[in-house]
PDB file of C-alpha atoms and ligand atoms in Angstrom:
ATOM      1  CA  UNK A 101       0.000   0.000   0.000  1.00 71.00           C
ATOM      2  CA  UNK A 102       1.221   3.533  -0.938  1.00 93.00           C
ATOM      3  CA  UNK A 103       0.367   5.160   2.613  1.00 98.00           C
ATOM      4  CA  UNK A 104       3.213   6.779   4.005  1.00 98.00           C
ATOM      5  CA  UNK A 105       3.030   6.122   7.833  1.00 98.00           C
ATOM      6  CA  UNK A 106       2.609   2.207   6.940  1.00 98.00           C
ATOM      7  CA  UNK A 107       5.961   2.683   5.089  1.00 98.00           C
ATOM      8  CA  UNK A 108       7.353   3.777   8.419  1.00 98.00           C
ATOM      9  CA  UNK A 109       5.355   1.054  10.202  1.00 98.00           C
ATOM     10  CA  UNK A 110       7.346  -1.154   8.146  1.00 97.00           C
ATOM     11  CA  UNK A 111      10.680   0.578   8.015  1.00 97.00           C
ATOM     12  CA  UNK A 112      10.657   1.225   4.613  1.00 97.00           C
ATOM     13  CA  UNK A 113      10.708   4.851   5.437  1.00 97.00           C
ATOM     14  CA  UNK A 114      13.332   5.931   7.942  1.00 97.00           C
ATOM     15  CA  UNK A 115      12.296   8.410  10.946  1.00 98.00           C
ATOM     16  CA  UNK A 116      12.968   9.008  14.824  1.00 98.00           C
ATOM     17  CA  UNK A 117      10.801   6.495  16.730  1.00 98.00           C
ATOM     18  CA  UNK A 118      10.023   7.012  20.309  1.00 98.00           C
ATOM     19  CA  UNK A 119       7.865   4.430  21.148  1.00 98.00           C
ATOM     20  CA  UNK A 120       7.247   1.407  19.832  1.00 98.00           C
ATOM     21  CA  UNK A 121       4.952  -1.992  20.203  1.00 98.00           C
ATOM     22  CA  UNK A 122       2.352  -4.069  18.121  1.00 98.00           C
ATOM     23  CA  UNK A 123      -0.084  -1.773  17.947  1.00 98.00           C
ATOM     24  CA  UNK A 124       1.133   1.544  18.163  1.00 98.00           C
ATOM     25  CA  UNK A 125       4.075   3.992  16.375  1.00 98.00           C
ATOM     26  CA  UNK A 126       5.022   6.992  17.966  1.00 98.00           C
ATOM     27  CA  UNK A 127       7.569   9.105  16.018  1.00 98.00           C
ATOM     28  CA  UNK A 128       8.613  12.972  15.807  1.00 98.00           C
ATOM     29  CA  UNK A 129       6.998  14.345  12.513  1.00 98.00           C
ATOM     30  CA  UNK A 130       9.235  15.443   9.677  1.00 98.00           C
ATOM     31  CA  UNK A 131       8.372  19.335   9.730  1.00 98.00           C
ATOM     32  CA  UNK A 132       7.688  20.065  13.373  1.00 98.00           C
ATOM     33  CA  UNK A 133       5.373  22.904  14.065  1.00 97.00           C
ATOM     34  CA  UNK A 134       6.608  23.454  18.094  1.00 97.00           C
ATOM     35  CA  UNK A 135       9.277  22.315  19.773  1.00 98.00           C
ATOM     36  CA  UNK A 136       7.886  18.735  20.692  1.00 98.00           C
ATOM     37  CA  UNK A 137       6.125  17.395  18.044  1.00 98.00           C
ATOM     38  CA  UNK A 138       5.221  13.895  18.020  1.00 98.00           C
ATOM     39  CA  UNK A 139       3.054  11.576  15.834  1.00 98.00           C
ATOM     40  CA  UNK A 140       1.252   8.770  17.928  1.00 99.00           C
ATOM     41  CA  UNK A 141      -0.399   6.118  15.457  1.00 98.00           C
ATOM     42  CA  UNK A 142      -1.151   2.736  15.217  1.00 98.00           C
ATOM     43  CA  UNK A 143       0.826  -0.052  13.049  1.00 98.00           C
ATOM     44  CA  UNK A 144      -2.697  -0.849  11.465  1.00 97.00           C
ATOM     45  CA  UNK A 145      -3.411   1.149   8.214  1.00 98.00           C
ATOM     46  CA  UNK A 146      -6.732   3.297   9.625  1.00 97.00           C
ATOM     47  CA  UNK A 147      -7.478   6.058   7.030  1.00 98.00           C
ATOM     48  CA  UNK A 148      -8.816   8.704   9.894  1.00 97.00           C
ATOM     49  CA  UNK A 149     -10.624   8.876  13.110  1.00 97.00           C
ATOM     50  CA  UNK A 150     -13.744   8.543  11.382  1.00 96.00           C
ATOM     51  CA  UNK A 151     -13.164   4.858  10.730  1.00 96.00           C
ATOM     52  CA  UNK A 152     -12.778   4.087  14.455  1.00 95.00           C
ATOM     53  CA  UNK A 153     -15.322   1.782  14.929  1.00 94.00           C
ATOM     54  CA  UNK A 154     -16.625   1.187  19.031  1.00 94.00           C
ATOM     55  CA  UNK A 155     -14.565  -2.217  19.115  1.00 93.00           C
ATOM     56  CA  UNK A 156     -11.093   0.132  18.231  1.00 93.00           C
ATOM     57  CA  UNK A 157     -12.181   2.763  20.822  1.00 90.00           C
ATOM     58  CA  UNK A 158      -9.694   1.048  23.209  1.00 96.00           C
ATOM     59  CA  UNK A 159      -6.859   1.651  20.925  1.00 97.00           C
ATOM     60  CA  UNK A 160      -7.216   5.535  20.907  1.00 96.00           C
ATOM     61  CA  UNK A 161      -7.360   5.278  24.891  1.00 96.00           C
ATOM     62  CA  UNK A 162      -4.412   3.338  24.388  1.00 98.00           C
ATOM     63  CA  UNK A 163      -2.805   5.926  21.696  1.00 98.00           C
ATOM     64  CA  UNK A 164      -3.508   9.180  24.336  1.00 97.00           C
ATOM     65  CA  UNK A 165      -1.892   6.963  26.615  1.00 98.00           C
ATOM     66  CA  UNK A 166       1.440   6.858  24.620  1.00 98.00           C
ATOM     67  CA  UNK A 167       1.071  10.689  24.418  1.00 98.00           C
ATOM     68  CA  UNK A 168       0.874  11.182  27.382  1.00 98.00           C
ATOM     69  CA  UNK A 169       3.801   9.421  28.795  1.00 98.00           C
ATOM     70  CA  UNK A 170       6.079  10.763  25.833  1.00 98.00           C
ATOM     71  CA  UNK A 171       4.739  14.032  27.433  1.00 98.00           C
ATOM     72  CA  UNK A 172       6.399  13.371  30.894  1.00 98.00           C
ATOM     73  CA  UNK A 173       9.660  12.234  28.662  1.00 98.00           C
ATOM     74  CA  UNK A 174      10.091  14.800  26.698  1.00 98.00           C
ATOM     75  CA  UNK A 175       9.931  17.226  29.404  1.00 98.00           C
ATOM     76  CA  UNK A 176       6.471  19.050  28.420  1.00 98.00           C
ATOM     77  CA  UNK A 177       3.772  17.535  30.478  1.00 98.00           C
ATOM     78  CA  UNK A 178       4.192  20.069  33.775  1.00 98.00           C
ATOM     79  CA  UNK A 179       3.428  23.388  31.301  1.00 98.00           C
ATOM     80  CA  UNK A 180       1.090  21.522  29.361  1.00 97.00           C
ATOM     81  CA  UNK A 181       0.789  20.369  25.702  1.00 97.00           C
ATOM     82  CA  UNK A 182      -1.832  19.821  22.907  1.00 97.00           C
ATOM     83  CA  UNK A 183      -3.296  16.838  21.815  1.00 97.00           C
ATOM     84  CA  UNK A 184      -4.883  17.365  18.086  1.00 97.00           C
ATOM     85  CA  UNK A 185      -6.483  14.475  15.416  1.00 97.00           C
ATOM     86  CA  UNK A 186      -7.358  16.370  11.984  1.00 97.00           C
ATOM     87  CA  UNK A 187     -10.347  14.122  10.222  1.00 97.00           C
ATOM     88  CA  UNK A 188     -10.692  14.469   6.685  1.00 96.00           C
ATOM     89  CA  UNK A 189     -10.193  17.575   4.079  1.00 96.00           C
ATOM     90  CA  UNK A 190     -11.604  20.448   5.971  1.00 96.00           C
ATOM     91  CA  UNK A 191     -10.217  18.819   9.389  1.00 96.00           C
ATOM     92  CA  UNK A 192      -6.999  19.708   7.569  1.00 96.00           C
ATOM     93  CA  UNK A 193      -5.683  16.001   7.306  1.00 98.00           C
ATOM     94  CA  UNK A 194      -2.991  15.618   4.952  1.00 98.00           C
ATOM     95  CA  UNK A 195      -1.662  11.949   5.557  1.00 98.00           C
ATOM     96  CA  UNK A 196      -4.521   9.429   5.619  1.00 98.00           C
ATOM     97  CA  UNK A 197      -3.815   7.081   8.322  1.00 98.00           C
ATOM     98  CA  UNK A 198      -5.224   8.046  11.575  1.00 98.00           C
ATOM     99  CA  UNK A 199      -2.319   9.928  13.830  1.00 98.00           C
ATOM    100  CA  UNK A 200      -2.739  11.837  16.977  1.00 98.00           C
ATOM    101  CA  UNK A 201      -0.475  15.252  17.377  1.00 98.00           C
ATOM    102  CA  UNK A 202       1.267  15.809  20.026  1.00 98.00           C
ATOM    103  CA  UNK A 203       2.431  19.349  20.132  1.00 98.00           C
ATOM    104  CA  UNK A 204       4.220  21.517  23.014  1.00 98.00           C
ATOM    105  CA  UNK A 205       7.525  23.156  24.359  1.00 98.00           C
ATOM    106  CA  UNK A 206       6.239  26.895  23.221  1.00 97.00           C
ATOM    107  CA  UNK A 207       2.428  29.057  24.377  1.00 97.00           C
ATOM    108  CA  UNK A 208       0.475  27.477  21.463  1.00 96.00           C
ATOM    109  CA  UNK A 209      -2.098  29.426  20.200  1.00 92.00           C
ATOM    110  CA  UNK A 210      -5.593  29.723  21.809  1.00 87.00           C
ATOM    111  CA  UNK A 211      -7.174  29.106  18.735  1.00 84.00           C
ATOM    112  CA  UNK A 212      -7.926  25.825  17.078  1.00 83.00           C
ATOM    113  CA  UNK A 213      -8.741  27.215  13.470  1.00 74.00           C
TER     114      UNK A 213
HETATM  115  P1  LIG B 381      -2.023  15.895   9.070  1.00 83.16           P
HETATM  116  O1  LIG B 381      -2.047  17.227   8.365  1.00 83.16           O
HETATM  117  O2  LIG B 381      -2.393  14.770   8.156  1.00 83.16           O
HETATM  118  O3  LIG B 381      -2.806  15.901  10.356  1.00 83.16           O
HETATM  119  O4  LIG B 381      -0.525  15.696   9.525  1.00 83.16           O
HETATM  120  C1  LIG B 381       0.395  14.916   8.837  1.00 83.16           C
HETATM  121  C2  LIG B 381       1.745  15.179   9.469  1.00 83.16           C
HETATM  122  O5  LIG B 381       2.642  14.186   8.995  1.00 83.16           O
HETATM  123  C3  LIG B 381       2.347  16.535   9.112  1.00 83.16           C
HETATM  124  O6  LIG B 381       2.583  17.273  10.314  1.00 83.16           O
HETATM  125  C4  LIG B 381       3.633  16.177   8.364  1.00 83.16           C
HETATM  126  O7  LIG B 381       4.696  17.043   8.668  1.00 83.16           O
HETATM  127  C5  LIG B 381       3.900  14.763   8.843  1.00 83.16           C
HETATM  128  N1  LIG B 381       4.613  13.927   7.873  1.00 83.16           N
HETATM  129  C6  LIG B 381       4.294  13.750   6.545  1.00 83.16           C
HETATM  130  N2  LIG B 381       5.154  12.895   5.957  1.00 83.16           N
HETATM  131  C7  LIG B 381       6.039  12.519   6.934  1.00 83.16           C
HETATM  132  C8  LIG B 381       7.173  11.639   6.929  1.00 83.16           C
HETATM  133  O8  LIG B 381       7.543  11.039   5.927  1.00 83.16           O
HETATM  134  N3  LIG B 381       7.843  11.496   8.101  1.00 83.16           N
HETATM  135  C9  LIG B 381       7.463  12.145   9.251  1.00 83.16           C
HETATM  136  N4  LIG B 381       8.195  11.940  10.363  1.00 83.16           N
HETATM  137  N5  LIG B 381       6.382  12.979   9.287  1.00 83.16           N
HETATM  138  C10 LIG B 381       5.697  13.168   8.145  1.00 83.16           C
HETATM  139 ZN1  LIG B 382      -1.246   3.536   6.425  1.00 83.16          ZN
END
């Protein structure tokens, strides 16, 4: 399959992984837009958050979990951090398998749009 995170899944693509298990990829994206910048997603190809179905709801507790603790070690979790899923074309989703952002290490923005 031509999706770019499953070529990093399967180390076809190299990039710096922070976490890594069956189920879940966590890796710094390629053009980071704070400081921390992290991309939490899981080794199954999942075009976008809108294809979660209620039997995968455990994996995105399981994904915010990952966030979270690469949070604490990368030193951002005390002044806080944002966690952001874009869902489709006006969600502003470029690449589609689901990821979860994790951005901090600067005052984001108050805005979300
Ligand atoms: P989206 O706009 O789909 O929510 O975010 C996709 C993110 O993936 C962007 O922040 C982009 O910089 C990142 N990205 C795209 N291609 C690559 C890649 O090949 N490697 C890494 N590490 N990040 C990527
Ligand atoms: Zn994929």
């Amino acid at each position: 399959m031509d999706c770019v995170f499953c070529r990093i899944v399967a180390g076809e693509i190299p990039s710096d992984i922070l976490y890594q298990d069956d189920e879940i990829v966590a890796f710094r994206d390629i053009n980071p837009q704070a400081p921390v910048h992290v991309l939490v997603i899981p080794t199954e190809h999942i075009a976008s958050l809108s294809d979660v179905t209620g039997e995968q709801s455990g994996l995105l507790g399981r994904m915010a979990a990952v966030a979270n603790r690469l949070a604490k070690s990368e030193g951002i979790a005390e002044k806080g951090y944002r966690i952001a899923v874009n869902c489709g074309d006006q969600g502003g989703q470029l690449v589609p398998h689901l990821h979860i952002h994790l951005l901090g290490g600067r005052q984001l923005s108050g805005r979300l749009g």
